[in-house]
Tab-separated table of C-alpha atoms in Angstrom:
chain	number	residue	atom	x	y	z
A	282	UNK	CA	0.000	0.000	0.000
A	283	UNK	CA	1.098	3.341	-0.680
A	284	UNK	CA	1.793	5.755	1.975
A	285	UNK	CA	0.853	9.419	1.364
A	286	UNK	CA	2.285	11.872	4.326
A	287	UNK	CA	0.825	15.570	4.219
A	288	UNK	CA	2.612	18.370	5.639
A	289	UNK	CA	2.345	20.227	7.775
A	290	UNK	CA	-0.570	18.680	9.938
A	291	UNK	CA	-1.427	22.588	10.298
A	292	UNK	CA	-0.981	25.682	8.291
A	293	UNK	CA	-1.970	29.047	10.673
A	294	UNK	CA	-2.092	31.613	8.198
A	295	UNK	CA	-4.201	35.207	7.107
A	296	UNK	CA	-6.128	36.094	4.464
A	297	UNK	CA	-4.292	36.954	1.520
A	298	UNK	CA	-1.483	35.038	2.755
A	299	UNK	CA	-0.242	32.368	0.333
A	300	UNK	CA	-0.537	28.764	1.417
A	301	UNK	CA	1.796	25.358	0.135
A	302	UNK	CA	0.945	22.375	1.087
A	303	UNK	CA	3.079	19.219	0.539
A	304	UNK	CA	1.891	15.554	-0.428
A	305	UNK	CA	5.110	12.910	-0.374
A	306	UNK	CA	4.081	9.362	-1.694
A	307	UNK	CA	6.177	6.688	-0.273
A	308	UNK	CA	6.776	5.356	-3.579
A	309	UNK	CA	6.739	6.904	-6.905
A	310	UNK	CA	2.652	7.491	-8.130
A	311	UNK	CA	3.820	9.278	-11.225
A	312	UNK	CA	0.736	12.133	-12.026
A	313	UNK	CA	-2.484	10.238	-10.477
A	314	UNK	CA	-2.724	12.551	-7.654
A	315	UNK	CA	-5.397	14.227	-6.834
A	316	UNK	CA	-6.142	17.119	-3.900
A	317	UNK	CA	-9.464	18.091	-1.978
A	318	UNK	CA	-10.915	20.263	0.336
A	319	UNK	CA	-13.163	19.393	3.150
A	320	UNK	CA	-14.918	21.289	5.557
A	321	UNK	CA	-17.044	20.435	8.625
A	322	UNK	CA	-20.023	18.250	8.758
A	323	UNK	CA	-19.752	18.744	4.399
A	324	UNK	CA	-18.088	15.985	1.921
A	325	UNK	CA	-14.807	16.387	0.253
A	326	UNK	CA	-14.341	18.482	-2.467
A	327	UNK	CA	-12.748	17.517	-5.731
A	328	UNK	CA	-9.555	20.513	-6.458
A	329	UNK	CA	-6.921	19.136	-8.363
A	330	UNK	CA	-6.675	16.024	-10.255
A	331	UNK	CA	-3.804	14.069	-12.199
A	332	UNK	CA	-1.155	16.622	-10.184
A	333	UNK	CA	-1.816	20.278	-12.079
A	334	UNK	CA	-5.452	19.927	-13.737
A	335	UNK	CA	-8.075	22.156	-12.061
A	336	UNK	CA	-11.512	20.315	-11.765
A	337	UNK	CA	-14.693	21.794	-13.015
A	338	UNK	CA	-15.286	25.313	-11.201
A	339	UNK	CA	-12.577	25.572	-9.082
A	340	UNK	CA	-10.887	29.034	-8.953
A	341	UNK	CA	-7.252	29.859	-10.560
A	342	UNK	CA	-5.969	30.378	-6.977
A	343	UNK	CA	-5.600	26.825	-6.437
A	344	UNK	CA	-2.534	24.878	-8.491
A	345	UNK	CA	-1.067	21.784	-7.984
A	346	UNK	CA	2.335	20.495	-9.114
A	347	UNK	CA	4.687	17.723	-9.034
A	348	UNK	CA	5.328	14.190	-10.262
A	349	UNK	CA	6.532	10.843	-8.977
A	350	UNK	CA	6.475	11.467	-5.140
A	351	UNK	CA	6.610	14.809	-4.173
A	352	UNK	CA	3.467	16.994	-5.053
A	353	UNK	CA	2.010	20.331	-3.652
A	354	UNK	CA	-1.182	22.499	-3.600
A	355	UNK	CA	-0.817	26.310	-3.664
A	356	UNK	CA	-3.027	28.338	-2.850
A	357	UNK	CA	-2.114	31.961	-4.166
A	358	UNK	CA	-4.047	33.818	-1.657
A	359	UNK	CA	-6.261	32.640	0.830
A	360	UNK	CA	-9.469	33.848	0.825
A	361	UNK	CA	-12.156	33.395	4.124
A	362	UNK	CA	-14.081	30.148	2.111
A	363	UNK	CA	-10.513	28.525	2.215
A	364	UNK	CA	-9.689	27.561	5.721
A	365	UNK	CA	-10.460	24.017	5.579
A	366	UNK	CA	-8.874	20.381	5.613
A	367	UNK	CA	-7.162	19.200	2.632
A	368	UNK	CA	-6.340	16.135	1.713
A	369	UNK	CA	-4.081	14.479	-0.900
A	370	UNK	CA	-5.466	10.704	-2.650
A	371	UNK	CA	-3.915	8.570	-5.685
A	372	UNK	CA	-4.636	6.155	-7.824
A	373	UNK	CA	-1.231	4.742	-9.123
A	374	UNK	CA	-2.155	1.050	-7.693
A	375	UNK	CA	-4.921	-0.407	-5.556
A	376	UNK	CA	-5.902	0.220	-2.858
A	377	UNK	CA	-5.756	3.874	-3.748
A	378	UNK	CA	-5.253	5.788	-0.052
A	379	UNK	CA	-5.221	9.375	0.721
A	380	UNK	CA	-3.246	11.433	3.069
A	381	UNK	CA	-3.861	12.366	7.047
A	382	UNK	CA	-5.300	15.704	6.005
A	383	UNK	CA	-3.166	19.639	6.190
A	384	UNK	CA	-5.856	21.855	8.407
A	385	UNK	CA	-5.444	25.293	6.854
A	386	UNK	CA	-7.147	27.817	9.817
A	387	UNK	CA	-7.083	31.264	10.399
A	388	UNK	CA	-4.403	32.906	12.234
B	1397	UNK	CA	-25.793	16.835	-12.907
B	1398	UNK	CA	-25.656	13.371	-10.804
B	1399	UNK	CA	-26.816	12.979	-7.284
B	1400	UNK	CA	-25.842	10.308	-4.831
B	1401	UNK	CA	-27.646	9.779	-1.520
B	1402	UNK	CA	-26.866	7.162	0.891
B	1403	UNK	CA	-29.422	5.163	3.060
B	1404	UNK	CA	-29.565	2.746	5.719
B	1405	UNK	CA	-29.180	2.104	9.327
B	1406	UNK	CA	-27.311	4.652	11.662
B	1407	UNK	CA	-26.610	2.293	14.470
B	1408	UNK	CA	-25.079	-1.603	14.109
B	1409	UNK	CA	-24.400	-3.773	17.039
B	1410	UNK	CA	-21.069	-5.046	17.357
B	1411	UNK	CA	-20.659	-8.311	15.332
B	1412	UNK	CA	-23.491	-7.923	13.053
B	1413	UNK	CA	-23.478	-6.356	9.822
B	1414	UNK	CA	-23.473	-2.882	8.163
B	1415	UNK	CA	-25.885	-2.195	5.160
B	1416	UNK	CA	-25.762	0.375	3.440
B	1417	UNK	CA	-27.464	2.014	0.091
B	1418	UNK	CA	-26.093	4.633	-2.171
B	1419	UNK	CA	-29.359	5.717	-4.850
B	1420	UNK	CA	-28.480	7.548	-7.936
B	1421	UNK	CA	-29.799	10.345	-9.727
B	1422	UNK	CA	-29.558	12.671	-12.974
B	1423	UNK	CA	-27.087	9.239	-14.265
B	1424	UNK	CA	-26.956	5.203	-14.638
B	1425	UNK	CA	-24.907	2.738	-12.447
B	1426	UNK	CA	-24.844	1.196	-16.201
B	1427	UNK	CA	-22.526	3.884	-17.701
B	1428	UNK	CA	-19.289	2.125	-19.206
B	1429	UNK	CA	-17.523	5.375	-17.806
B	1430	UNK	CA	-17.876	4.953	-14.056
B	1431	UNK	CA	-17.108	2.960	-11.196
B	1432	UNK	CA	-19.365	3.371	-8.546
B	1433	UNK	CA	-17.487	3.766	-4.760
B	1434	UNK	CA	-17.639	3.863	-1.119
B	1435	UNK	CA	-15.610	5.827	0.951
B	1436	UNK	CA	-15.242	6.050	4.576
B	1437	UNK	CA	-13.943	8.538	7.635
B	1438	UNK	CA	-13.755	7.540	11.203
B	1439	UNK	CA	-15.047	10.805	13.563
B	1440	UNK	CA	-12.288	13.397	13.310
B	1441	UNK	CA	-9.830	11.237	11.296
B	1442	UNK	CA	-9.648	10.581	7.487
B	1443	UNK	CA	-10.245	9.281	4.587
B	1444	UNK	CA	-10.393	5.774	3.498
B	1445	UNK	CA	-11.559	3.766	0.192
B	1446	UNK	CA	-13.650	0.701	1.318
B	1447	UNK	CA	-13.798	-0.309	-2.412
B	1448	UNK	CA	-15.459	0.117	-5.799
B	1449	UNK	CA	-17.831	-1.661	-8.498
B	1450	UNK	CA	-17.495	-1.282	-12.015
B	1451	UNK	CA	-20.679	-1.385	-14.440
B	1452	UNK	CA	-19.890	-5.107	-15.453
B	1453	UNK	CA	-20.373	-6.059	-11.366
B	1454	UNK	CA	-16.363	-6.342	-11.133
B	1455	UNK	CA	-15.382	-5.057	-7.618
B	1456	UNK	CA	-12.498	-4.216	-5.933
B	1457	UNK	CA	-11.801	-3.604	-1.720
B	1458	UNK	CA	-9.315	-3.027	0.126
B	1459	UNK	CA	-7.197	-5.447	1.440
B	1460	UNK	CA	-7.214	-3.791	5.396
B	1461	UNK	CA	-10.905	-4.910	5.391
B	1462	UNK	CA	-10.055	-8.827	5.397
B	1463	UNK	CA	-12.491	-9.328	2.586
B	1464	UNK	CA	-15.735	-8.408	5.315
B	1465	UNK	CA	-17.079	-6.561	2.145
B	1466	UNK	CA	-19.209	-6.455	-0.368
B	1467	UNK	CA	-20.222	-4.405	-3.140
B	1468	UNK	CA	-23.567	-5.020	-5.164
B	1469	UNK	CA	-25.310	-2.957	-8.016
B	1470	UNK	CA	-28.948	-3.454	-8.614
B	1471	UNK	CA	-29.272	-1.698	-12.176
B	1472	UNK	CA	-33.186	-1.596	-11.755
B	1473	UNK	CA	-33.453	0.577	-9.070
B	1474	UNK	CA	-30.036	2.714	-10.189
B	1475	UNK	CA	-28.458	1.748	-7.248
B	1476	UNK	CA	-25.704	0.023	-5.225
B	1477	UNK	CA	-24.702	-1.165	-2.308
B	1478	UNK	CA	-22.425	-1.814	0.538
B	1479	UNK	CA	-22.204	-4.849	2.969
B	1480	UNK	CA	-19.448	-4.633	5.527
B	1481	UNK	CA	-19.795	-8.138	8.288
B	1482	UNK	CA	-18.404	-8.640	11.634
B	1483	UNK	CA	-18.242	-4.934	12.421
B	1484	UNK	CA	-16.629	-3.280	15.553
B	1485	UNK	CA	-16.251	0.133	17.077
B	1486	UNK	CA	-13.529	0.250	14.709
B	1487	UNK	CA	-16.005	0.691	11.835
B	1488	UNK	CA	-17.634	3.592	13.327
B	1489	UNK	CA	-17.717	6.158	10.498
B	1490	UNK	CA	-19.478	8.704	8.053
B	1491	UNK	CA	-19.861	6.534	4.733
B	1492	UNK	CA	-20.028	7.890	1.633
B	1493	UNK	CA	-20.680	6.780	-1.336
B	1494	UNK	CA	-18.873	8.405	-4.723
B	1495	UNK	CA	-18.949	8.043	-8.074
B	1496	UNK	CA	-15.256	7.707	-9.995
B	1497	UNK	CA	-14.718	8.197	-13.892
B	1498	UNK	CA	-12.280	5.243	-15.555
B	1499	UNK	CA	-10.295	5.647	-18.534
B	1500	UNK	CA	-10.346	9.757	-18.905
B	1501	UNK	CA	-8.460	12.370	-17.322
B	1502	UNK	CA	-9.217	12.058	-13.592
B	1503	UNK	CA	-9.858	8.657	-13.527
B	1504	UNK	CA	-10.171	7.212	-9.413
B	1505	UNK	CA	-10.490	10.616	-8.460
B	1506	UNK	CA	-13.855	11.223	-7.023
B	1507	UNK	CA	-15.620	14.558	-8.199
B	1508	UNK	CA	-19.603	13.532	-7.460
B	1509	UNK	CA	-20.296	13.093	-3.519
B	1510	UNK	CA	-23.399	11.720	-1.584
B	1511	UNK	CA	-23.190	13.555	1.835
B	1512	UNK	CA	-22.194	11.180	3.995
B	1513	UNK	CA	-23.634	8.889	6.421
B	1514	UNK	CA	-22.741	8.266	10.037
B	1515	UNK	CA	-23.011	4.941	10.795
B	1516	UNK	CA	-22.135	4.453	14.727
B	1517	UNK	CA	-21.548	0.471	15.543
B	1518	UNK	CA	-22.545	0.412	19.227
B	1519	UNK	CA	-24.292	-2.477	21.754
């Protein structure tokens, strides 16, 4: 099984502030990453998907880069919809797993 | 625009075993294009993929779940289904069910959501 590790566990950060986010896969998951957002009580929310490619609707603040094992989400500048939980997934081999989860909140 | 709602039981005694239904709307469990998921995430923890079915009935779980599973489509009612046995605290959870493309960009990456279901296993 493949091992995704997120950091950090917690981003404290400000509006307008610019937030990276890592994703490291313990073994190589070439582009079949993908990146959501989560908040409370709502289900996750599809960002990114196959590293870089925006899904349907999302806004241009959110990117996503990388290849093999080492992938991050940027967001450009944060605005007060995007304090959240994010979490990275792939699908490079079965069973496809997803990371602990980066908690972006308000500083 | 597809829907995906899940039903079924919010409480299961220790032992016994989880059922639960994930109804489709505004698209067909038949479509050569999807494979039809569940998801699960313990209270305040995250994510994990219980398994998928395809449109031909193939299915696929994960291997952490000592084959307790089972995945069912009934094409009639544009639905399927999830059947987890033997079921501890352990399996305590919000389930959701989540429809996955196959074979275009994206593919295994979920974009279309039921809400969620919190299924607490408790005597």
């Amino acid at each position: 099984e493949i091992v995704l590790t997120q950091s950090p566990a917690t981003l404290s950060l400000s509006p307008g502030e610019r937030a990276t986010l890592s994703c490291r896969a313990s073994q190589s998951v070439s582009s079949y990453l993908a990146w959501y957002q989560q908040k409370p009580g709502q289900a996750p929310r599809l960002l990114i998907y196959d590293a870089s490619n925006r899904a349907t609707g999302i806004p241009a603040r959110f990117s996503g880069s990388g290849s093999g094992t080492d992938f991050t989400l940027t967001i450009s500048s944060l605005e007060p919809e995007d304090f959240a939980v994010y979490y990275c997934q792939h699908r490079s081999n079965w069973p496809w797993t997803f990371g602990q989860g980066t908690k972006v909140d308000i500083k | 625009q597809v829907q995906l709602q899940e039903s079924g039981p919010g409480l299961v005694k220790p032992s016994e075993t989880l059922s639960l239904t994930c109804t489709v709307s505004g698209g067909s469990v038949n479509s050569g294009t999807y494979f039809w998921s569940w998801i699960r995430q313990p209270p305040g923890k995250g994510l994990e993929y219980i398994g998928y079915i395809s449109y031909t009935g193939s299915t696929n779980d994960n291997p952490s779940l000592k084959s307790r599973v089972t995945i069912s489509v009934d094409t009639s009612k544009n639905q399927y289904s999830l059947k987890l046995s033997s079921v501890t605290a352990a399996d305590t959870a919000v389930y959701y069910c989540a429809r996955v493309t196959w074979g275009v960009p994206g593919a295994g990456m979920p974009k279309d959501w039921g809400q969620g279901i919190l299924v607490t296993v408790s005597s």
